[in-house]
Amino acid sequence: MFAISVAADMVRMEVQNLRVYERRGLLTPERTGGGTRLYSEADIEVLHRIRQLLAEGLNLAGIARVLVLEEEVRRLREGVVPPD
């Protein structure tokens, strides 16, 4: 698990951007009892994907849709049925 400043450095983004992505629902880092964000390896992968999609010209709404669709494809390939 990584603090927000470490996660931001790992993906070469500003800390404020990570906060925006969380508010927009693009990822949900864990929180300590005191409210400190903790980013997992999976969160770091999502941040890399966000960075890639931004570089391709997508806005945050488009990125949100792509992430949802990619997760749906992953579940379908694994045979996992999403809850209704």
PDB file of N, CA, C and O in Angstrom:
ATOM      1  N   MET A   1       0.842  -1.175   0.000  1.00  0.00           N
ATOM      2  CA  MET A   1       0.000   0.000   0.000  1.00  0.00           C
ATOM      3  C   MET A   1       0.890   1.241   0.000  1.00  0.00           C
ATOM      4  O   MET A   1       1.936   1.254   0.645  1.00  0.00           O
ATOM      5  N   PHE A   2       0.436   2.243  -0.723  1.00  0.00           N
ATOM      6  CA  PHE A   2       1.232   3.447  -0.909  1.00  0.00           C
ATOM      7  C   PHE A   2       0.431   4.681  -0.513  1.00  0.00           C
ATOM      8  O   PHE A   2      -0.759   4.780  -0.817  1.00  0.00           O
ATOM      9  N   ALA A   3       1.095   5.632   0.113  1.00  0.00           N
ATOM     10  CA  ALA A   3       0.473   6.919   0.415  1.00  0.00           C
ATOM     11  C   ALA A   3       0.249   7.670  -0.894  1.00  0.00           C
ATOM     12  O   ALA A   3       0.877   7.376  -1.920  1.00  0.00           O
ATOM     13  N   ILE A   4      -0.617   8.664  -0.862  1.00  0.00           N
ATOM     14  CA  ILE A   4      -0.976   9.393  -2.083  1.00  0.00           C
ATOM     15  C   ILE A   4       0.234  10.036  -2.746  1.00  0.00           C
ATOM     16  O   ILE A   4       0.359  10.013  -3.971  1.00  0.00           O
ATOM     17  N   SER A   5       1.166  10.574  -1.965  1.00  0.00           N
ATOM     18  CA  SER A   5       2.334  11.229  -2.561  1.00  0.00           C
ATOM     19  C   SER A   5       3.226  10.213  -3.272  1.00  0.00           C
ATOM     20  O   SER A   5       3.758  10.493  -4.348  1.00  0.00           O
ATOM     21  N   VAL A   6       3.364   9.032  -2.704  1.00  0.00           N
ATOM     22  CA  VAL A   6       4.168   7.982  -3.320  1.00  0.00           C
ATOM     23  C   VAL A   6       3.476   7.485  -4.590  1.00  0.00           C
ATOM     24  O   VAL A   6       4.110   7.322  -5.635  1.00  0.00           O
ATOM     25  N   ALA A   7       2.175   7.270  -4.504  1.00  0.00           N
ATOM     26  CA  ALA A   7       1.417   6.816  -5.680  1.00  0.00           C
ATOM     27  C   ALA A   7       1.520   7.834  -6.808  1.00  0.00           C
ATOM     28  O   ALA A   7       1.730   7.466  -7.968  1.00  0.00           O
ATOM     29  N   ALA A   8       1.392   9.112  -6.476  1.00  0.00           N
ATOM     30  CA  ALA A   8       1.485  10.164  -7.488  1.00  0.00           C
ATOM     31  C   ALA A   8       2.861  10.147  -8.154  1.00  0.00           C
ATOM     32  O   ALA A   8       2.970  10.267  -9.379  1.00  0.00           O
ATOM     33  N   ASP A   9       3.900   9.982  -7.357  1.00  0.00           N
ATOM     34  CA  ASP A   9       5.256   9.905  -7.919  1.00  0.00           C
ATOM     35  C   ASP A   9       5.411   8.682  -8.817  1.00  0.00           C
ATOM     36  O   ASP A   9       6.042   8.766  -9.880  1.00  0.00           O
ATOM     37  N   MET A  10       4.833   7.567  -8.412  1.00  0.00           N
ATOM     38  CA  MET A  10       4.966   6.334  -9.181  1.00  0.00           C
ATOM     39  C   MET A  10       4.372   6.451 -10.587  1.00  0.00           C
ATOM     40  O   MET A  10       4.864   5.835 -11.527  1.00  0.00           O
ATOM     41  N   VAL A  11       3.297   7.214 -10.702  1.00  0.00           N
ATOM     42  CA  VAL A  11       2.616   7.340 -11.999  1.00  0.00           C
ATOM     43  C   VAL A  11       2.863   8.697 -12.654  1.00  0.00           C
ATOM     44  O   VAL A  11       2.259   9.011 -13.673  1.00  0.00           O
ATOM     45  N   ARG A  12       3.742   9.489 -12.027  1.00  0.00           N
ATOM     46  CA  ARG A  12       4.099  10.812 -12.550  1.00  0.00           C
ATOM     47  C   ARG A  12       2.878  11.696 -12.769  1.00  0.00           C
ATOM     48  O   ARG A  12       2.653  12.234 -13.858  1.00  0.00           O
ATOM     49  N   MET A  13       2.077  11.820 -11.717  1.00  0.00           N
ATOM     50  CA  MET A  13       0.906  12.682 -11.724  1.00  0.00           C
ATOM     51  C   MET A  13       0.960  13.574 -10.488  1.00  0.00           C
ATOM     52  O   MET A  13       1.694  13.293  -9.548  1.00  0.00           O
ATOM     53  N   GLU A  14       0.157  14.609 -10.510  1.00  0.00           N
ATOM     54  CA  GLU A  14       0.036  15.483  -9.348  1.00  0.00           C
ATOM     55  C   GLU A  14      -0.930  14.861  -8.346  1.00  0.00           C
ATOM     56  O   GLU A  14      -1.912  14.208  -8.734  1.00  0.00           O
ATOM     57  N   VAL A  15      -0.672  15.082  -7.063  1.00  0.00           N
ATOM     58  CA  VAL A  15      -1.528  14.558  -6.000  1.00  0.00           C
ATOM     59  C   VAL A  15      -2.974  15.017  -6.201  1.00  0.00           C
ATOM     60  O   VAL A  15      -3.919  14.242  -6.023  1.00  0.00           O
ATOM     61  N   GLN A  16      -3.153  16.277  -6.621  1.00  0.00           N
ATOM     62  CA  GLN A  16      -4.504  16.812  -6.821  1.00  0.00           C
ATOM     63  C   GLN A  16      -5.265  16.004  -7.863  1.00  0.00           C
ATOM     64  O   GLN A  16      -6.479  15.809  -7.745  1.00  0.00           O
ATOM     65  N   ASN A  17      -4.566  15.526  -8.886  1.00  0.00           N
ATOM     66  CA  ASN A  17      -5.222  14.729  -9.916  1.00  0.00           C
ATOM     67  C   ASN A  17      -5.762  13.426  -9.334  1.00  0.00           C
ATOM     68  O   ASN A  17      -6.874  13.000  -9.671  1.00  0.00           O
ATOM     69  N   LEU A  18      -4.992  12.793  -8.464  1.00  0.00           N
ATOM     70  CA  LEU A  18      -5.446  11.541  -7.852  1.00  0.00           C
ATOM     71  C   LEU A  18      -6.709  11.780  -7.042  1.00  0.00           C
ATOM     72  O   LEU A  18      -7.640  10.965  -7.064  1.00  0.00           O
ATOM     73  N   ARG A  19      -6.763  12.911  -6.358  1.00  0.00           N
ATOM     74  CA  ARG A  19      -7.980  13.253  -5.592  1.00  0.00           C
ATOM     75  C   ARG A  19      -9.179  13.444  -6.522  1.00  0.00           C
ATOM     76  O   ARG A  19     -10.286  13.004  -6.214  1.00  0.00           O
ATOM     77  N   VAL A  20      -8.950  14.105  -7.653  1.00  0.00           N
ATOM     78  CA  VAL A  20     -10.024  14.314  -8.637  1.00  0.00           C
ATOM     79  C   VAL A  20     -10.508  12.974  -9.176  1.00  0.00           C
ATOM     80  O   VAL A  20     -11.717  12.742  -9.283  1.00  0.00           O
ATOM     81  N   TYR A  21      -9.587  12.087  -9.505  1.00  0.00           N
ATOM     82  CA  TYR A  21      -9.975  10.786 -10.047  1.00  0.00           C
ATOM     83  C   TYR A  21     -10.811  10.002  -9.037  1.00  0.00           C
ATOM     84  O   TYR A  21     -11.754   9.312  -9.410  1.00  0.00           O
ATOM     85  N   GLU A  22     -10.468  10.128  -7.770  1.00  0.00           N
ATOM     86  CA  GLU A  22     -11.272   9.461  -6.741  1.00  0.00           C
ATOM     87  C   GLU A  22     -12.668  10.079  -6.671  1.00  0.00           C
ATOM     88  O   GLU A  22     -13.669   9.368  -6.639  1.00  0.00           O
ATOM     89  N   ARG A  23     -12.739  11.411  -6.664  1.00  0.00           N
ATOM     90  CA  ARG A  23     -14.050  12.077  -6.616  1.00  0.00           C
ATOM     91  C   ARG A  23     -14.915  11.714  -7.806  1.00  0.00           C
ATOM     92  O   ARG A  23     -16.133  11.596  -7.689  1.00  0.00           O
ATOM     93  N   ARG A  24     -14.283  11.502  -8.965  1.00  0.00           N
ATOM     94  CA  ARG A  24     -15.021  11.147 -10.183  1.00  0.00           C
ATOM     95  C   ARG A  24     -15.338   9.658 -10.253  1.00  0.00           C
ATOM     96  O   ARG A  24     -15.966   9.188 -11.194  1.00  0.00           O
ATOM     97  N   GLY A  25     -14.883   8.894  -9.267  1.00  0.00           N
ATOM     98  CA  GLY A  25     -15.209   7.478  -9.207  1.00  0.00           C
ATOM     99  C   GLY A  25     -14.336   6.591 -10.077  1.00  0.00           C
ATOM    100  O   GLY A  25     -14.691   5.437 -10.327  1.00  0.00           O
ATOM    101  N   LEU A  26     -13.195   7.099 -10.540  1.00  0.00           N
ATOM    102  CA  LEU A  26     -12.327   6.302 -11.400  1.00  0.00           C
ATOM    103  C   LEU A  26     -11.551   5.258 -10.614  1.00  0.00           C
ATOM    104  O   LEU A  26     -11.122   4.251 -11.179  1.00  0.00           O
ATOM    105  N   LEU A  27     -11.351   5.495  -9.333  1.00  0.00           N
ATOM    106  CA  LEU A  27     -10.738   4.512  -8.454  1.00  0.00           C
ATOM    107  C   LEU A  27     -11.119   4.833  -7.023  1.00  0.00           C
ATOM    108  O   LEU A  27     -11.572   5.935  -6.723  1.00  0.00           O
ATOM    109  N   THR A  28     -10.984   3.845  -6.164  1.00  0.00           N
ATOM    110  CA  THR A  28     -11.366   4.000  -4.767  1.00  0.00           C
ATOM    111  C   THR A  28     -10.265   3.428  -3.883  1.00  0.00           C
ATOM    112  O   THR A  28     -10.286   2.245  -3.545  1.00  0.00           O
ATOM    113  N   PRO A  29      -9.298   4.278  -3.524  1.00  0.00           N
ATOM    114  CA  PRO A  29      -8.230   3.779  -2.654  1.00  0.00           C
ATOM    115  C   PRO A  29      -8.772   3.459  -1.269  1.00  0.00           C
ATOM    116  O   PRO A  29      -9.796   4.019  -0.851  1.00  0.00           O
ATOM    117  N   GLU A  30      -8.104   2.568  -0.588  1.00  0.00           N
ATOM    118  CA  GLU A  30      -8.480   2.257   0.793  1.00  0.00           C
ATOM    119  C   GLU A  30      -8.182   3.470   1.645  1.00  0.00           C
ATOM    120  O   GLU A  30      -7.454   4.378   1.232  1.00  0.00           O
ATOM    121  N   ARG A  31      -8.731   3.479   2.861  1.00  0.00           N
ATOM    122  CA  ARG A  31      -8.480   4.565   3.805  1.00  0.00           C
ATOM    123  C   ARG A  31      -8.096   3.979   5.150  1.00  0.00           C
ATOM    124  O   ARG A  31      -8.606   2.940   5.554  1.00  0.00           O
ATOM    125  N   THR A  32      -7.195   4.675   5.817  1.00  0.00           N
ATOM    126  CA  THR A  32      -6.867   4.291   7.191  1.00  0.00           C
ATOM    127  C   THR A  32      -7.980   4.810   8.095  1.00  0.00           C
ATOM    128  O   THR A  32      -8.847   5.571   7.644  1.00  0.00           O
ATOM    129  N   GLY A  33      -7.931   4.438   9.358  1.00  0.00           N
ATOM    130  CA  GLY A  33      -8.909   4.955  10.312  1.00  0.00           C
ATOM    131  C   GLY A  33      -8.899   6.467  10.396  1.00  0.00           C
ATOM    132  O   GLY A  33      -9.920   7.097  10.656  1.00  0.00           O
ATOM    133  N   GLY A  34      -7.748   7.063  10.134  1.00  0.00           N
ATOM    134  CA  GLY A  34      -7.615   8.517  10.154  1.00  0.00           C
ATOM    135  C   GLY A  34      -7.951   9.182   8.831  1.00  0.00           C
ATOM    136  O   GLY A  34      -7.868  10.394   8.706  1.00  0.00           O
ATOM    137  N   GLY A  35      -8.314   8.387   7.820  1.00  0.00           N
ATOM    138  CA  GLY A  35      -8.730   8.945   6.539  1.00  0.00           C
ATOM    139  C   GLY A  35      -7.637   9.064   5.495  1.00  0.00           C
ATOM    140  O   GLY A  35      -7.881   9.565   4.395  1.00  0.00           O
ATOM    141  N   THR A  36      -6.433   8.604   5.800  1.00  0.00           N
ATOM    142  CA  THR A  36      -5.340   8.667   4.830  1.00  0.00           C
ATOM    143  C   THR A  36      -5.582   7.675   3.706  1.00  0.00           C
ATOM    144  O   THR A  36      -5.887   6.513   3.951  1.00  0.00           O
ATOM    145  N   ARG A  37      -5.453   8.149   2.482  1.00  0.00           N
ATOM    146  CA  ARG A  37      -5.626   7.268   1.318  1.00  0.00           C
ATOM    147  C   ARG A  37      -4.439   6.315   1.206  1.00  0.00           C
ATOM    148  O   ARG A  37      -3.299   6.723   1.341  1.00  0.00           O
ATOM    149  N   LEU A  38      -4.749   5.059   0.894  1.00  0.00           N
ATOM    150  CA  LEU A  38      -3.723   4.051   0.659  1.00  0.00           C
ATOM    151  C   LEU A  38      -3.994   3.398  -0.686  1.00  0.00           C
ATOM    152  O   LEU A  38      -5.061   2.819  -0.902  1.00  0.00           O
ATOM    153  N   TYR A  39      -3.030   3.494  -1.582  1.00  0.00           N
ATOM    154  CA  TYR A  39      -3.175   2.982  -2.935  1.00  0.00           C
ATOM    155  C   TYR A  39      -2.507   1.618  -3.066  1.00  0.00           C
ATOM    156  O   TYR A  39      -1.354   1.448  -2.692  1.00  0.00           O
ATOM    157  N   SER A  40      -3.242   0.674  -3.624  1.00  0.00           N
ATOM    158  CA  SER A  40      -2.731  -0.685  -3.835  1.00  0.00           C
ATOM    159  C   SER A  40      -2.029  -0.757  -5.194  1.00  0.00           C
ATOM    160  O   SER A  40      -2.090   0.184  -5.997  1.00  0.00           O
ATOM    161  N   GLU A  41      -1.407  -1.900  -5.446  1.00  0.00           N
ATOM    162  CA  GLU A  41      -0.812  -2.139  -6.768  1.00  0.00           C
ATOM    163  C   GLU A  41      -1.884  -2.048  -7.856  1.00  0.00           C
ATOM    164  O   GLU A  41      -1.632  -1.515  -8.940  1.00  0.00           O
ATOM    165  N   ALA A  42      -3.074  -2.561  -7.573  1.00  0.00           N
ATOM    166  CA  ALA A  42      -4.178  -2.496  -8.544  1.00  0.00           C
ATOM    167  C   ALA A  42      -4.562  -1.043  -8.818  1.00  0.00           C
ATOM    168  O   ALA A  42      -4.840  -0.670  -9.966  1.00  0.00           O
ATOM    169  N   ASP A  43      -4.574  -0.205  -7.782  1.00  0.00           N
ATOM    170  CA  ASP A  43      -4.865   1.216  -7.967  1.00  0.00           C
ATOM    171  C   ASP A  43      -3.801   1.874  -8.842  1.00  0.00           C
ATOM    172  O   ASP A  43      -4.121   2.703  -9.706  1.00  0.00           O
ATOM    173  N   ILE A  44      -2.551   1.487  -8.634  1.00  0.00           N
ATOM    174  CA  ILE A  44      -1.463   2.041  -9.436  1.00  0.00           C
ATOM    175  C   ILE A  44      -1.650   1.653 -10.901  1.00  0.00           C
ATOM    176  O   ILE A  44      -1.454   2.474 -11.810  1.00  0.00           O
ATOM    177  N   GLU A  45      -2.072   0.419 -11.150  1.00  0.00           N
ATOM    178  CA  GLU A  45      -2.338  -0.015 -12.527  1.00  0.00           C
ATOM    179  C   GLU A  45      -3.446   0.823 -13.156  1.00  0.00           C
ATOM    180  O   GLU A  45      -3.363   1.211 -14.323  1.00  0.00           O
ATOM    181  N   VAL A  46      -4.511   1.093 -12.387  1.00  0.00           N
ATOM    182  CA  VAL A  46      -5.609   1.922 -12.887  1.00  0.00           C
ATOM    183  C   VAL A  46      -5.093   3.330 -13.198  1.00  0.00           C
ATOM    184  O   VAL A  46      -5.444   3.911 -14.231  1.00  0.00           O
ATOM    185  N   LEU A  47      -4.257   3.868 -12.335  1.00  0.00           N
ATOM    186  CA  LEU A  47      -3.704   5.201 -12.578  1.00  0.00           C
ATOM    187  C   LEU A  47      -2.854   5.226 -13.844  1.00  0.00           C
ATOM    188  O   LEU A  47      -2.922   6.198 -14.622  1.00  0.00           O
ATOM    189  N   HIS A  48      -2.086   4.180 -14.088  1.00  0.00           N
ATOM    190  CA  HIS A  48      -1.325   4.093 -15.335  1.00  0.00           C
ATOM    191  C   HIS A  48      -2.273   4.061 -16.534  1.00  0.00           C
ATOM    192  O   HIS A  48      -2.020   4.711 -17.554  1.00  0.00           O
ATOM    193  N   ARG A  49      -3.370   3.308 -16.397  1.00  0.00           N
ATOM    194  CA  ARG A  49      -4.351   3.224 -17.491  1.00  0.00           C
ATOM    195  C   ARG A  49      -5.000   4.585 -17.720  1.00  0.00           C
ATOM    196  O   ARG A  49      -5.201   4.995 -18.873  1.00  0.00           O
ATOM    197  N   ILE A  50      -5.341   5.291 -16.652  1.00  0.00           N
ATOM    198  CA  ILE A  50      -5.920   6.633 -16.771  1.00  0.00           C
ATOM    199  C   ILE A  50      -4.948   7.540 -17.513  1.00  0.00           C
ATOM    200  O   ILE A  50      -5.335   8.273 -18.427  1.00  0.00           O
ATOM    201  N   ARG A  51      -3.700   7.479 -17.124  1.00  0.00           N
ATOM    202  CA  ARG A  51      -2.672   8.311 -17.767  1.00  0.00           C
ATOM    203  C   ARG A  51      -2.582   8.007 -19.259  1.00  0.00           C
ATOM    204  O   ARG A  51      -2.499   8.907 -20.096  1.00  0.00           O
ATOM    205  N   GLN A  52      -2.629   6.721 -19.605  1.00  0.00           N
ATOM    206  CA  GLN A  52      -2.572   6.315 -21.008  1.00  0.00           C
ATOM    207  C   GLN A  52      -3.789   6.844 -21.776  1.00  0.00           C
ATOM    208  O   GLN A  52      -3.652   7.376 -22.884  1.00  0.00           O
ATOM    209  N   LEU A  53      -4.966   6.705 -21.191  1.00  0.00           N
ATOM    210  CA  LEU A  53      -6.183   7.154 -21.864  1.00  0.00           C
ATOM    211  C   LEU A  53      -6.221   8.676 -22.002  1.00  0.00           C
ATOM    212  O   LEU A  53      -6.695   9.200 -23.018  1.00  0.00           O
ATOM    213  N   LEU A  54      -5.715   9.394 -21.006  1.00  0.00           N
ATOM    214  CA  LEU A  54      -5.611  10.850 -21.125  1.00  0.00           C
ATOM    215  C   LEU A  54      -4.691  11.222 -22.280  1.00  0.00           C
ATOM    216  O   LEU A  54      -4.997  12.134 -23.061  1.00  0.00           O
ATOM    217  N   ALA A  55      -3.585  10.511 -22.404  1.00  0.00           N
ATOM    218  CA  ALA A  55      -2.632  10.773 -23.483  1.00  0.00           C
ATOM    219  C   ALA A  55      -3.256  10.501 -24.851  1.00  0.00           C
ATOM    220  O   ALA A  55      -2.869  11.124 -25.851  1.00  0.00           O
ATOM    221  N   GLU A  56      -4.236   9.598 -24.894  1.00  0.00           N
ATOM    222  CA  GLU A  56      -4.925   9.278 -26.148  1.00  0.00           C
ATOM    223  C   GLU A  56      -6.045  10.270 -26.448  1.00  0.00           C
ATOM    224  O   GLU A  56      -6.718  10.154 -27.466  1.00  0.00           O
ATOM    225  N   GLY A  57      -6.265  11.231 -25.526  1.00  0.00           N
ATOM    226  CA  GLY A  57      -7.231  12.289 -25.786  1.00  0.00           C
ATOM    227  C   GLY A  57      -8.598  12.121 -25.150  1.00  0.00           C
ATOM    228  O   GLY A  57      -9.487  12.931 -25.395  1.00  0.00           O
ATOM    229  N   LEU A  58      -8.790  11.096 -24.334  1.00  0.00           N
ATOM    230  CA  LEU A  58     -10.087  10.917 -23.690  1.00  0.00           C
ATOM    231  C   LEU A  58     -10.239  11.884 -22.519  1.00  0.00           C
ATOM    232  O   LEU A  58      -9.263  12.215 -21.847  1.00  0.00           O
ATOM    233  N   ASN A  59     -11.487  12.317 -22.291  1.00  0.00           N
ATOM    234  CA  ASN A  59     -11.767  13.117 -21.101  1.00  0.00           C
ATOM    235  C   ASN A  59     -12.127  12.168 -19.957  1.00  0.00           C
ATOM    236  O   ASN A  59     -12.200  10.950 -20.154  1.00  0.00           O
ATOM    237  N   LEU A  60     -12.357  12.709 -18.765  1.00  0.00           N
ATOM    238  CA  LEU A  60     -12.601  11.846 -17.606  1.00  0.00           C
ATOM    239  C   LEU A  60     -13.884  11.034 -17.735  1.00  0.00           C
ATOM    240  O   LEU A  60     -13.932   9.886 -17.294  1.00  0.00           O
ATOM    241  N   ALA A  61     -14.907  11.595 -18.370  1.00  0.00           N
ATOM    242  CA  ALA A  61     -16.147  10.836 -18.577  1.00  0.00           C
ATOM    243  C   ALA A  61     -15.884   9.645 -19.503  1.00  0.00           C
ATOM    244  O   ALA A  61     -16.367   8.532 -19.262  1.00  0.00           O
ATOM    245  N   GLY A  62     -15.116   9.860 -20.546  1.00  0.00           N
ATOM    246  CA  GLY A  62     -14.774   8.778 -21.460  1.00  0.00           C
ATOM    247  C   GLY A  62     -13.915   7.725 -20.787  1.00  0.00           C
ATOM    248  O   GLY A  62     -14.106   6.524 -20.988  1.00  0.00           O
ATOM    249  N   ILE A  63     -12.981   8.176 -19.962  1.00  0.00           N
ATOM    250  CA  ILE A  63     -12.121   7.249 -19.228  1.00  0.00           C
ATOM    251  C   ILE A  63     -12.953   6.402 -18.281  1.00  0.00           C
ATOM    252  O   ILE A  63     -12.760   5.188 -18.187  1.00  0.00           O
ATOM    253  N   ALA A  64     -13.907   7.032 -17.596  1.00  0.00           N
ATOM    254  CA  ALA A  64     -14.776   6.282 -16.680  1.00  0.00           C
ATOM    255  C   ALA A  64     -15.502   5.178 -17.437  1.00  0.00           C
ATOM    256  O   ALA A  64     -15.585   4.037 -16.968  1.00  0.00           O
ATOM    257  N   ARG A  65     -16.016   5.497 -18.610  1.00  0.00           N
ATOM    258  CA  ARG A  65     -16.745   4.500 -19.408  1.00  0.00           C
ATOM    259  C   ARG A  65     -15.827   3.376 -19.863  1.00  0.00           C
ATOM    260  O   ARG A  65     -16.190   2.200 -19.796  1.00  0.00           O
ATOM    261  N   VAL A  66     -14.632   3.714 -20.314  1.00  0.00           N
ATOM    262  CA  VAL A  66     -13.668   2.698 -20.758  1.00  0.00           C
ATOM    263  C   VAL A  66     -13.326   1.768 -19.601  1.00  0.00           C
ATOM    264  O   VAL A  66     -13.296   0.536 -19.770  1.00  0.00           O
ATOM    265  N   LEU A  67     -13.071   2.318 -18.423  1.00  0.00           N
ATOM    266  CA  LEU A  67     -12.714   1.485 -17.274  1.00  0.00           C
ATOM    267  C   LEU A  67     -13.844   0.529 -16.909  1.00  0.00           C
ATOM    268  O   LEU A  67     -13.600  -0.645 -16.596  1.00  0.00           O
ATOM    269  N   VAL A  68     -15.080   1.020 -16.967  1.00  0.00           N
ATOM    270  CA  VAL A  68     -16.235   0.155 -16.675  1.00  0.00           C
ATOM    271  C   VAL A  68     -16.318  -0.968 -17.711  1.00  0.00           C
ATOM    272  O   VAL A  68     -16.513  -2.137 -17.361  1.00  0.00           O
ATOM    273  N   LEU A  69     -16.174  -0.627 -18.974  1.00  0.00           N
ATOM    274  CA  LEU A  69     -16.262  -1.637 -20.032  1.00  0.00           C
ATOM    275  C   LEU A  69     -15.120  -2.648 -19.945  1.00  0.00           C
ATOM    276  O   LEU A  69     -15.337  -3.853 -20.139  1.00  0.00           O
ATOM    277  N   GLU A  70     -13.929  -2.181 -19.627  1.00  0.00           N
ATOM    278  CA  GLU A  70     -12.802  -3.104 -19.492  1.00  0.00           C
ATOM    279  C   GLU A  70     -13.020  -4.065 -18.328  1.00  0.00           C
ATOM    280  O   GLU A  70     -12.697  -5.250 -18.436  1.00  0.00           O
ATOM    281  N   GLU A  71     -13.590  -3.562 -17.246  1.00  0.00           N
ATOM    282  CA  GLU A  71     -13.887  -4.441 -16.100  1.00  0.00           C
ATOM    283  C   GLU A  71     -14.964  -5.455 -16.470  1.00  0.00           C
ATOM    284  O   GLU A  71     -14.887  -6.624 -16.098  1.00  0.00           O
ATOM    285  N   GLU A  72     -15.954  -5.023 -17.220  1.00  0.00           N
ATOM    286  CA  GLU A  72     -17.010  -5.934 -17.665  1.00  0.00           C
ATOM    287  C   GLU A  72     -16.442  -7.033 -18.553  1.00  0.00           C
ATOM    288  O   GLU A  72     -16.770  -8.213 -18.384  1.00  0.00           O
ATOM    289  N   VAL A  73     -15.582  -6.688 -19.466  1.00  0.00           N
ATOM    290  CA  VAL A  73     -14.943  -7.674 -20.345  1.00  0.00           C
ATOM    291  C   VAL A  73     -14.122  -8.660 -19.509  1.00  0.00           C
ATOM    292  O   VAL A  73     -14.167  -9.872 -19.741  1.00  0.00           O
ATOM    293  N   ARG A  74     -13.374  -8.130 -18.530  1.00  0.00           N
ATOM    294  CA  ARG A  74     -12.563  -9.001 -17.668  1.00  0.00           C
ATOM    295  C   ARG A  74     -13.451 -10.008 -16.947  1.00  0.00           C
ATOM    296  O   ARG A  74     -13.159 -11.196 -16.915  1.00  0.00           O
ATOM    297  N   ARG A  75     -14.577  -9.541 -16.382  1.00  0.00           N
ATOM    298  CA  ARG A  75     -15.482 -10.441 -15.668  1.00  0.00           C
ATOM    299  C   ARG A  75     -16.079 -11.477 -16.605  1.00  0.00           C
ATOM    300  O   ARG A  75     -16.204 -12.652 -16.248  1.00  0.00           O
ATOM    301  N   LEU A  76     -16.463 -11.061 -17.788  1.00  0.00           N
ATOM    302  CA  LEU A  76     -17.039 -11.998 -18.752  1.00  0.00           C
ATOM    303  C   LEU A  76     -16.030 -13.071 -19.147  1.00  0.00           C
ATOM    304  O   LEU A  76     -16.381 -14.252 -19.260  1.00  0.00           O
ATOM    305  N   ARG A  77     -14.795 -12.666 -19.341  1.00  0.00           N
ATOM    306  CA  ARG A  77     -13.759 -13.641 -19.695  1.00  0.00           C
ATOM    307  C   ARG A  77     -13.503 -14.626 -18.569  1.00  0.00           C
ATOM    308  O   ARG A  77     -13.173 -15.781 -18.809  1.00  0.00           O
ATOM    309  N   GLU A  78     -13.653 -14.162 -17.329  1.00  0.00           N
ATOM    310  CA  GLU A  78     -13.453 -15.025 -16.181  1.00  0.00           C
ATOM    311  C   GLU A  78     -14.714 -15.805 -15.813  1.00  0.00           C
ATOM    312  O   GLU A  78     -14.690 -16.642 -14.917  1.00  0.00           O
ATOM    313  N   GLY A  79     -15.809 -15.509 -16.491  1.00  0.00           N
ATOM    314  CA  GLY A  79     -17.068 -16.189 -16.203  1.00  0.00           C
ATOM    315  C   GLY A  79     -17.753 -15.727 -14.936  1.00  0.00           C
ATOM    316  O   GLY A  79     -18.577 -16.433 -14.374  1.00  0.00           O
ATOM    317  N   VAL A  80     -17.417 -14.520 -14.497  1.00  0.00           N
ATOM    318  CA  VAL A  80     -18.012 -13.963 -13.285  1.00  0.00           C
ATOM    319  C   VAL A  80     -19.246 -13.180 -13.679  1.00  0.00           C
ATOM    320  O   VAL A  80     -19.195 -12.286 -14.521  1.00  0.00           O
ATOM    321  N   VAL A  81     -20.368 -13.493 -13.068  1.00  0.00           N
ATOM    322  CA  VAL A  81     -21.619 -12.798 -13.345  1.00  0.00           C
ATOM    323  C   VAL A  81     -21.727 -11.603 -12.409  1.00  0.00           C
ATOM    324  O   VAL A  81     -21.653 -11.765 -11.190  1.00  0.00           O
ATOM    325  N   PRO A  82     -21.885 -10.371 -12.968  1.00  0.00           N
ATOM    326  CA  PRO A  82     -21.993  -9.202 -12.099  1.00  0.00           C
ATOM    327  C   PRO A  82     -23.320  -9.183 -11.353  1.00  0.00           C
ATOM    328  O   PRO A  82     -24.323  -9.720 -11.845  1.00  0.00           O
ATOM    329  N   PRO A  83     -23.342  -8.600 -10.162  1.00  0.00           N
ATOM    330  CA  PRO A  83     -24.604  -8.527  -9.407  1.00  0.00           C
ATOM    331  C   PRO A  83     -25.570  -7.565 -10.100  1.00  0.00           C
ATOM    332  O   PRO A  83     -25.143  -6.641 -10.763  1.00  0.00           O
ATOM    333  N   ASP A  84     -26.865  -7.819  -9.929  1.00  0.00           N
ATOM    334  CA  ASP A  84     -27.879  -6.933 -10.534  1.00  0.00           C
ATOM    335  C   ASP A  84     -28.013  -5.643  -9.778  1.00  0.00           C
ATOM    336  O   ASP A  84     -27.874  -5.460  -8.684  1.00  0.00           O
TER     337      ASP A  84
END
